[in-house]
């Protein structure tokens, strides 16, 4: 019987694994076929403490994974296909194995919604970004575009005026969805202009491997228009990866796990860390911090279990059943 099972291998999951392993809980981490989280799509990370010269996103995740492994974390590669969280011991199922554990840490993150352009994926981290706080510094004195019309887009556009020479907001409609106060702040900013009724048709790089412009399509006339920018920030929202947990832990209206103090969730013995329960900060450092919280909360939960319950669980089933 596993003491702790962790789903997710971004900063939250790997930090939880590190702390659980150092607490002698022998955690099992299921890292998914696309491991490492959103930082695997990031080039230079310059705001993670301890790396004064910055570090590449994939390199940071490799270091975190190696550190968790050093203290005894066991890694399994595969996507989770189902969970049973009615009561402990919990069952976590991959394509060929059912794992059982006394506690569970959910660190499945949230996925940024993208435009779906091949050029967007090719230039991600090379002028295309989904995080102004992370990457705004790299666009000092450069013209950039922000795609979106909600509060997040207006917040990012306003923030980016601290660095960019000019910010063009591209929105599919002729009015914004953002709150009035966020709209007014953007409208008053002399460094922000708007392209209304427009969608990004393509992101151009002329073979250089970096953004040098975008092609806009007017959604009313179909006309194409080129705009010279050196950065594109996609701010059309995030989708929390919580589909597996609907009906088993409390989710808010947008699908994020609702924390119940610390990293606890509505299900006893189930904890959540990282962007799967955080729609506000969404930073690597805050995800790592909440991973630490989840591991400590899980350790304290396990210590509170009667020894008789643990013995009964051990006798009930093997830790994994392979089909």
Tab-separated table of C-alpha atoms in Angstrom:
chain	number	residue	atom	x	y	z
A	1	UNK	CA	0.000	0.000	0.000
A	2	UNK	CA	1.449	3.367	-1.061
A	3	UNK	CA	1.619	6.105	1.536
A	4	UNK	CA	1.423	8.938	-1.016
A	5	UNK	CA	0.538	8.974	-4.697
A	6	UNK	CA	1.214	12.179	-6.626
A	7	UNK	CA	-0.374	12.929	-9.993
A	8	UNK	CA	1.545	15.534	-11.978
A	9	UNK	CA	5.197	16.362	-12.610
A	10	UNK	CA	5.386	20.155	-12.768
A	11	UNK	CA	6.935	22.293	-10.001
A	12	UNK	CA	4.060	21.458	-7.633
A	13	UNK	CA	4.196	17.691	-8.081
A	14	UNK	CA	7.987	17.454	-7.975
A	15	UNK	CA	8.253	19.628	-4.863
A	16	UNK	CA	5.574	17.538	-3.170
A	17	UNK	CA	7.552	14.429	-4.106
A	18	UNK	CA	10.766	15.894	-2.700
A	19	UNK	CA	9.189	16.726	0.657
A	20	UNK	CA	7.262	13.436	0.860
A	21	UNK	CA	10.397	11.461	0.055
A	22	UNK	CA	12.422	13.300	2.695
A	23	UNK	CA	9.642	12.474	5.175
A	24	UNK	CA	10.292	8.784	4.401
A	25	UNK	CA	6.893	8.315	2.747
A	26	UNK	CA	8.299	6.666	-0.424
A	27	UNK	CA	6.029	8.615	-2.788
A	28	UNK	CA	4.917	7.308	-6.150
A	29	UNK	CA	4.685	10.058	-8.784
A	30	UNK	CA	2.734	9.463	-11.982
A	31	UNK	CA	4.227	11.963	-14.370
A	32	UNK	CA	2.150	11.632	-17.499
A	33	UNK	CA	3.351	11.099	-21.035
A	34	UNK	CA	4.050	14.840	-21.380
A	35	UNK	CA	5.976	15.376	-18.169
A	36	UNK	CA	7.291	18.587	-16.669
A	37	UNK	CA	4.308	20.900	-16.916
A	38	UNK	CA	4.165	24.296	-18.642
A	39	UNK	CA	7.825	25.060	-17.953
A	40	UNK	CA	8.745	22.521	-20.611
A	41	UNK	CA	7.477	25.122	-23.123
A	42	UNK	CA	9.510	27.941	-21.581
A	43	UNK	CA	12.996	28.998	-22.607
A	44	UNK	CA	14.780	31.211	-20.060
A	45	UNK	CA	13.352	31.299	-16.524
A	46	UNK	CA	14.810	34.306	-14.726
A	47	UNK	CA	12.412	34.716	-11.806
A	48	UNK	CA	12.946	31.396	-10.015
A	49	UNK	CA	15.043	32.010	-6.862
A	50	UNK	CA	18.524	30.543	-6.774
A	51	UNK	CA	19.421	30.977	-10.445
A	52	UNK	CA	20.826	34.483	-10.747
A	53	UNK	CA	21.729	33.988	-14.414
A	54	UNK	CA	18.445	32.261	-15.199
A	55	UNK	CA	17.841	28.680	-16.257
A	56	UNK	CA	16.061	27.047	-19.169
A	57	UNK	CA	12.600	25.748	-18.265
A	58	UNK	CA	13.292	22.105	-19.218
A	59	UNK	CA	16.614	22.236	-17.343
A	60	UNK	CA	14.890	23.471	-14.187
A	61	UNK	CA	12.372	20.635	-14.369
A	62	UNK	CA	15.140	18.084	-14.955
A	63	UNK	CA	16.967	19.331	-11.843
A	64	UNK	CA	13.789	19.170	-9.748
A	65	UNK	CA	13.030	15.654	-10.973
A	66	UNK	CA	16.561	14.455	-10.227
A	67	UNK	CA	16.400	15.941	-6.735
A	68	UNK	CA	13.103	14.183	-5.983
A	69	UNK	CA	14.511	10.905	-7.335
A	70	UNK	CA	17.630	11.263	-5.212
A	71	UNK	CA	15.559	10.984	-2.040
A	72	UNK	CA	13.576	7.965	-3.166
A	73	UNK	CA	10.637	9.120	-5.273
A	74	UNK	CA	9.455	6.382	-7.626
A	75	UNK	CA	8.359	7.639	-11.057
A	76	UNK	CA	5.809	6.056	-13.348
A	77	UNK	CA	5.310	7.377	-16.877
A	78	UNK	CA	1.756	7.212	-18.135
A	79	UNK	CA	-1.468	9.185	-18.245
A	80	UNK	CA	-3.988	8.645	-15.463
A	81	UNK	CA	-7.255	7.358	-16.902
A	82	UNK	CA	-9.339	7.135	-13.737
A	83	UNK	CA	-9.436	7.738	-9.990
A	84	UNK	CA	-11.606	6.430	-7.177
A	85	UNK	CA	-11.650	8.855	-4.264
A	86	UNK	CA	-14.792	7.788	-2.391
A	87	UNK	CA	-12.751	6.729	0.600
A	88	UNK	CA	-9.159	5.720	1.346
A	89	UNK	CA	-7.336	3.746	0.195
A	90	UNK	CA	-7.692	5.600	-3.084
A	91	UNK	CA	-7.259	3.991	-6.490
A	92	UNK	CA	-5.431	5.686	-9.354
A	93	UNK	CA	-5.583	3.907	-12.709
A	94	UNK	CA	-3.287	4.241	-15.707
A	95	UNK	CA	-3.649	2.344	-18.987
A	96	UNK	CA	-2.387	-0.921	-17.518
A	97	UNK	CA	-2.127	-0.529	-13.739
A	98	UNK	CA	-4.327	0.312	-10.753
A	99	UNK	CA	-2.337	1.929	-7.950
A	100	UNK	CA	-3.654	2.181	-4.376
A	101	UNK	CA	-2.611	4.713	-1.779
A	102	UNK	CA	-3.561	6.093	1.616
A	103	UNK	CA	-3.235	9.689	0.443
A	104	UNK	CA	-3.270	11.485	-2.887
A	105	UNK	CA	-1.754	14.763	-4.057
A	106	UNK	CA	-3.299	16.238	-7.206
A	107	UNK	CA	-0.839	18.431	-9.113
A	108	UNK	CA	-2.209	18.132	-12.628
A	109	UNK	CA	-1.933	21.855	-13.362
A	110	UNK	CA	-3.876	23.980	-15.816
A	111	UNK	CA	-3.399	24.271	-19.552
A	112	UNK	CA	-3.238	27.664	-21.232
A	113	UNK	CA	-5.787	27.973	-24.012
A	114	UNK	CA	-3.987	28.516	-27.291
A	115	UNK	CA	-4.944	29.863	-30.700
A	116	UNK	CA	-4.259	26.559	-32.412
A	117	UNK	CA	-1.836	27.893	-35.024
A	118	UNK	CA	1.173	25.786	-36.095
A	119	UNK	CA	3.330	28.918	-35.917
A	120	UNK	CA	2.174	29.534	-32.352
A	121	UNK	CA	3.490	26.165	-31.199
A	122	UNK	CA	6.704	26.518	-33.208
A	123	UNK	CA	7.468	29.948	-31.701
A	124	UNK	CA	6.377	29.224	-28.123
A	125	UNK	CA	9.179	30.525	-25.927
A	126	UNK	CA	10.691	32.379	-28.888
A	127	UNK	CA	8.414	35.405	-28.874
A	128	UNK	CA	5.126	33.675	-28.091
A	129	UNK	CA	4.167	33.444	-24.420
A	130	UNK	CA	1.197	32.763	-22.170
A	131	UNK	CA	2.614	34.538	-19.105
A	132	UNK	CA	3.362	38.269	-18.985
A	133	UNK	CA	4.751	38.086	-15.455
A	134	UNK	CA	7.192	35.401	-16.545
A	135	UNK	CA	8.367	36.863	-19.838
A	136	UNK	CA	7.534	40.552	-19.984
A	137	UNK	CA	11.077	41.594	-19.091
A	138	UNK	CA	12.405	40.115	-22.341
A	139	UNK	CA	10.378	42.587	-24.415
A	140	UNK	CA	11.802	45.850	-23.143
A	141	UNK	CA	11.331	48.617	-25.748
A	142	UNK	CA	9.724	46.225	-28.235
A	143	UNK	CA	6.239	46.327	-29.797
A	144	UNK	CA	4.064	43.391	-28.752
A	145	UNK	CA	0.518	42.091	-29.118
A	146	UNK	CA	-1.823	40.682	-26.477
A	147	UNK	CA	-4.621	38.403	-27.694
A	148	UNK	CA	-7.812	38.400	-25.623
A	149	UNK	CA	-10.517	40.627	-24.225
A	150	UNK	CA	-11.089	39.532	-20.646
A	151	UNK	CA	-9.672	40.669	-17.320
A	152	UNK	CA	-6.549	38.550	-17.756
A	153	UNK	CA	-5.814	40.112	-21.138
A	154	UNK	CA	-6.287	43.650	-19.840
A	155	UNK	CA	-4.177	42.913	-16.775
A	156	UNK	CA	-1.382	41.487	-18.922
A	157	UNK	CA	-1.567	44.327	-21.452
A	158	UNK	CA	-1.341	46.935	-18.692
A	159	UNK	CA	1.516	45.101	-17.000
A	160	UNK	CA	3.440	44.766	-20.254
A	161	UNK	CA	3.422	48.541	-20.837
A	162	UNK	CA	6.104	48.670	-18.139
A	163	UNK	CA	8.460	47.047	-20.657
A	164	UNK	CA	7.128	47.219	-24.208
A	165	UNK	CA	7.324	50.238	-26.482
A	166	UNK	CA	3.701	49.624	-27.429
A	167	UNK	CA	1.019	47.008	-26.744
A	168	UNK	CA	-1.686	46.142	-29.281
A	169	UNK	CA	-4.668	44.249	-27.921
A	170	UNK	CA	-6.270	41.926	-30.482
A	171	UNK	CA	-9.891	41.027	-29.724
A	172	UNK	CA	-12.469	39.059	-31.682
A	173	UNK	CA	-15.323	41.436	-30.844
A	174	UNK	CA	-15.882	45.189	-30.854
A	175	UNK	CA	-16.321	45.348	-27.069
A	176	UNK	CA	-14.271	43.874	-24.240
A	177	UNK	CA	-15.425	41.188	-21.823
A	178	UNK	CA	-13.215	42.586	-19.048
A	179	UNK	CA	-14.630	44.355	-16.005
A	180	UNK	CA	-15.279	48.079	-16.381
A	181	UNK	CA	-12.397	49.056	-14.109
A	182	UNK	CA	-9.942	46.933	-16.106
A	183	UNK	CA	-11.267	48.326	-19.381
A	184	UNK	CA	-10.941	51.908	-18.228
A	185	UNK	CA	-7.384	51.339	-17.041
A	186	UNK	CA	-6.431	49.932	-20.452
A	187	UNK	CA	-8.246	52.642	-22.408
A	188	UNK	CA	-6.467	55.369	-20.435
A	189	UNK	CA	-3.016	53.907	-21.046
A	190	UNK	CA	-1.356	55.760	-23.955
A	191	UNK	CA	0.823	52.738	-24.767
A	192	UNK	CA	-2.174	50.461	-25.481
A	193	UNK	CA	-4.158	50.386	-28.727
A	194	UNK	CA	-6.830	47.961	-29.964
A	195	UNK	CA	-7.523	45.879	-33.044
A	196	UNK	CA	-11.259	45.146	-32.917
A	197	UNK	CA	-13.155	42.304	-34.622
A	198	UNK	CA	-9.822	40.679	-35.378
A	199	UNK	CA	-8.291	37.222	-35.034
A	200	UNK	CA	-4.671	36.176	-35.398
A	201	UNK	CA	-4.441	34.436	-38.767
A	202	UNK	CA	-0.720	33.688	-38.498
A	203	UNK	CA	2.435	34.542	-36.548
A	204	UNK	CA	5.406	35.317	-38.768
A	205	UNK	CA	9.107	34.818	-38.279
A	206	UNK	CA	10.494	34.902	-41.860
A	207	UNK	CA	12.552	31.825	-41.032
A	208	UNK	CA	14.435	33.479	-38.179
A	209	UNK	CA	12.920	31.395	-35.388
A	210	UNK	CA	11.640	34.505	-33.585
A	211	UNK	CA	8.459	36.551	-33.892
A	212	UNK	CA	8.609	39.537	-36.224
A	213	UNK	CA	4.910	40.109	-36.829
A	214	UNK	CA	1.355	38.820	-36.952
A	215	UNK	CA	-1.239	38.610	-39.680
A	216	UNK	CA	-4.717	39.666	-38.538
A	217	UNK	CA	-7.985	38.688	-40.166
A	218	UNK	CA	-10.966	40.994	-39.813
A	219	UNK	CA	-13.855	38.771	-38.767
A	220	UNK	CA	-16.456	41.012	-40.423
A	221	UNK	CA	-14.782	41.651	-43.802
A	222	UNK	CA	-12.249	38.825	-44.042
A	223	UNK	CA	-9.508	41.313	-44.914
A	224	UNK	CA	-5.948	40.456	-43.861
A	225	UNK	CA	-3.620	42.956	-42.215
A	226	UNK	CA	0.013	42.659	-41.141
A	227	UNK	CA	1.196	44.107	-37.848
A	228	UNK	CA	4.867	44.356	-36.893
A	229	UNK	CA	5.398	43.034	-33.355
A	230	UNK	CA	8.232	41.162	-31.668
A	231	UNK	CA	6.151	39.351	-29.089
A	232	UNK	CA	2.697	37.744	-28.856
A	233	UNK	CA	1.063	37.088	-25.484
A	234	UNK	CA	-1.915	34.748	-25.651
A	235	UNK	CA	-4.340	35.640	-22.837
A	236	UNK	CA	-7.533	33.777	-23.630
A	237	UNK	CA	-7.686	31.838	-20.379
A	238	UNK	CA	-6.614	28.578	-18.784
A	239	UNK	CA	-8.361	25.251	-18.372
A	240	UNK	CA	-7.628	23.354	-15.128
A	241	UNK	CA	-6.861	19.687	-15.674
A	242	UNK	CA	-9.556	18.425	-13.336
A	243	UNK	CA	-11.815	16.339	-15.551
A	244	UNK	CA	-10.833	13.171	-13.684
A	245	UNK	CA	-11.954	14.592	-10.352
A	246	UNK	CA	-15.432	15.956	-11.134
A	247	UNK	CA	-17.942	14.746	-8.585
A	248	UNK	CA	-15.196	13.483	-6.257
A	249	UNK	CA	-13.655	16.722	-4.959
A	250	UNK	CA	-15.232	20.164	-4.842
A	251	UNK	CA	-14.541	22.305	-7.915
A	252	UNK	CA	-15.414	25.949	-8.457
A	253	UNK	CA	-17.474	27.267	-11.386
A	254	UNK	CA	-14.378	27.334	-13.613
A	255	UNK	CA	-13.275	23.802	-12.746
A	256	UNK	CA	-10.478	24.623	-10.282
A	257	UNK	CA	-10.164	22.536	-7.111
A	258	UNK	CA	-11.433	24.468	-4.099
A	259	UNK	CA	-8.829	24.429	-1.278
A	260	UNK	CA	-10.103	23.822	2.261
A	261	UNK	CA	-7.232	25.419	4.162
A	262	UNK	CA	-3.642	24.667	3.280
A	263	UNK	CA	-3.615	22.067	0.514
A	264	UNK	CA	-6.621	20.106	1.774
A	265	UNK	CA	-9.595	19.435	-0.470
A	266	UNK	CA	-13.188	18.431	0.246
A	267	UNK	CA	-12.092	14.762	0.280
A	268	UNK	CA	-10.179	13.682	3.386
A	269	UNK	CA	-6.725	12.431	2.423
A	270	UNK	CA	-6.755	14.178	-0.960
A	271	UNK	CA	-4.622	17.294	-1.398
A	272	UNK	CA	-4.114	19.722	-4.280
A	273	UNK	CA	-1.130	21.836	-5.291
A	274	UNK	CA	-0.160	24.178	-8.098
A	275	UNK	CA	-2.237	25.681	-10.869
A	276	UNK	CA	-4.944	23.034	-10.517
A	277	UNK	CA	-6.149	25.021	-7.486
A	278	UNK	CA	-4.639	28.446	-8.245
A	279	UNK	CA	-6.138	30.694	-10.924
A	280	UNK	CA	-4.571	33.869	-9.522
A	281	UNK	CA	-0.760	33.595	-9.329
A	282	UNK	CA	0.144	30.724	-11.673
A	283	UNK	CA	3.905	30.976	-11.081
A	284	UNK	CA	6.484	28.204	-10.789
A	285	UNK	CA	7.522	29.410	-7.346
A	286	UNK	CA	3.958	29.530	-5.979
A	287	UNK	CA	3.280	26.082	-7.447
A	288	UNK	CA	6.409	24.729	-5.760
A	289	UNK	CA	5.389	26.335	-2.465
A	290	UNK	CA	1.953	24.744	-2.584
A	291	UNK	CA	3.580	21.401	-3.408
A	292	UNK	CA	5.541	21.698	-0.180
A	293	UNK	CA	2.296	22.475	1.676
A	294	UNK	CA	0.567	19.451	0.144
A	295	UNK	CA	3.336	17.066	1.196
A	296	UNK	CA	3.373	18.392	4.758
A	297	UNK	CA	-0.431	18.242	4.977
A	298	UNK	CA	-0.364	14.665	3.632
A	299	UNK	CA	2.293	13.666	6.167
A	300	UNK	CA	0.238	15.079	9.041
A	301	UNK	CA	-2.891	13.372	7.722
A	302	UNK	CA	-1.141	10.015	7.587
A	303	UNK	CA	0.211	10.473	11.105
A	304	UNK	CA	-3.354	11.035	12.317
A	305	UNK	CA	-4.621	7.696	10.975
A	306	UNK	CA	-5.129	4.923	13.547
A	307	UNK	CA	-2.620	2.105	13.187
A	308	UNK	CA	-5.481	-0.389	12.939
A	309	UNK	CA	-6.779	1.340	9.797
A	310	UNK	CA	-3.347	1.219	8.180
A	311	UNK	CA	-2.971	-2.490	8.936
A	312	UNK	CA	-6.398	-3.247	7.452
A	313	UNK	CA	-5.549	-1.327	4.290
A	314	UNK	CA	-2.255	-3.203	3.913
A	315	UNK	CA	-4.071	-6.511	4.059
A	316	UNK	CA	-6.845	-5.447	1.672
A	317	UNK	CA	-4.948	-5.343	-1.618
A	318	UNK	CA	-1.552	-5.135	-3.279
A	319	UNK	CA	-0.181	-1.678	-4.082
A	320	UNK	CA	-0.626	-2.200	-7.813
A	321	UNK	CA	-2.516	-4.562	-10.065
A	322	UNK	CA	-1.227	-4.892	-13.620
A	323	UNK	CA	-3.576	-5.961	-16.375
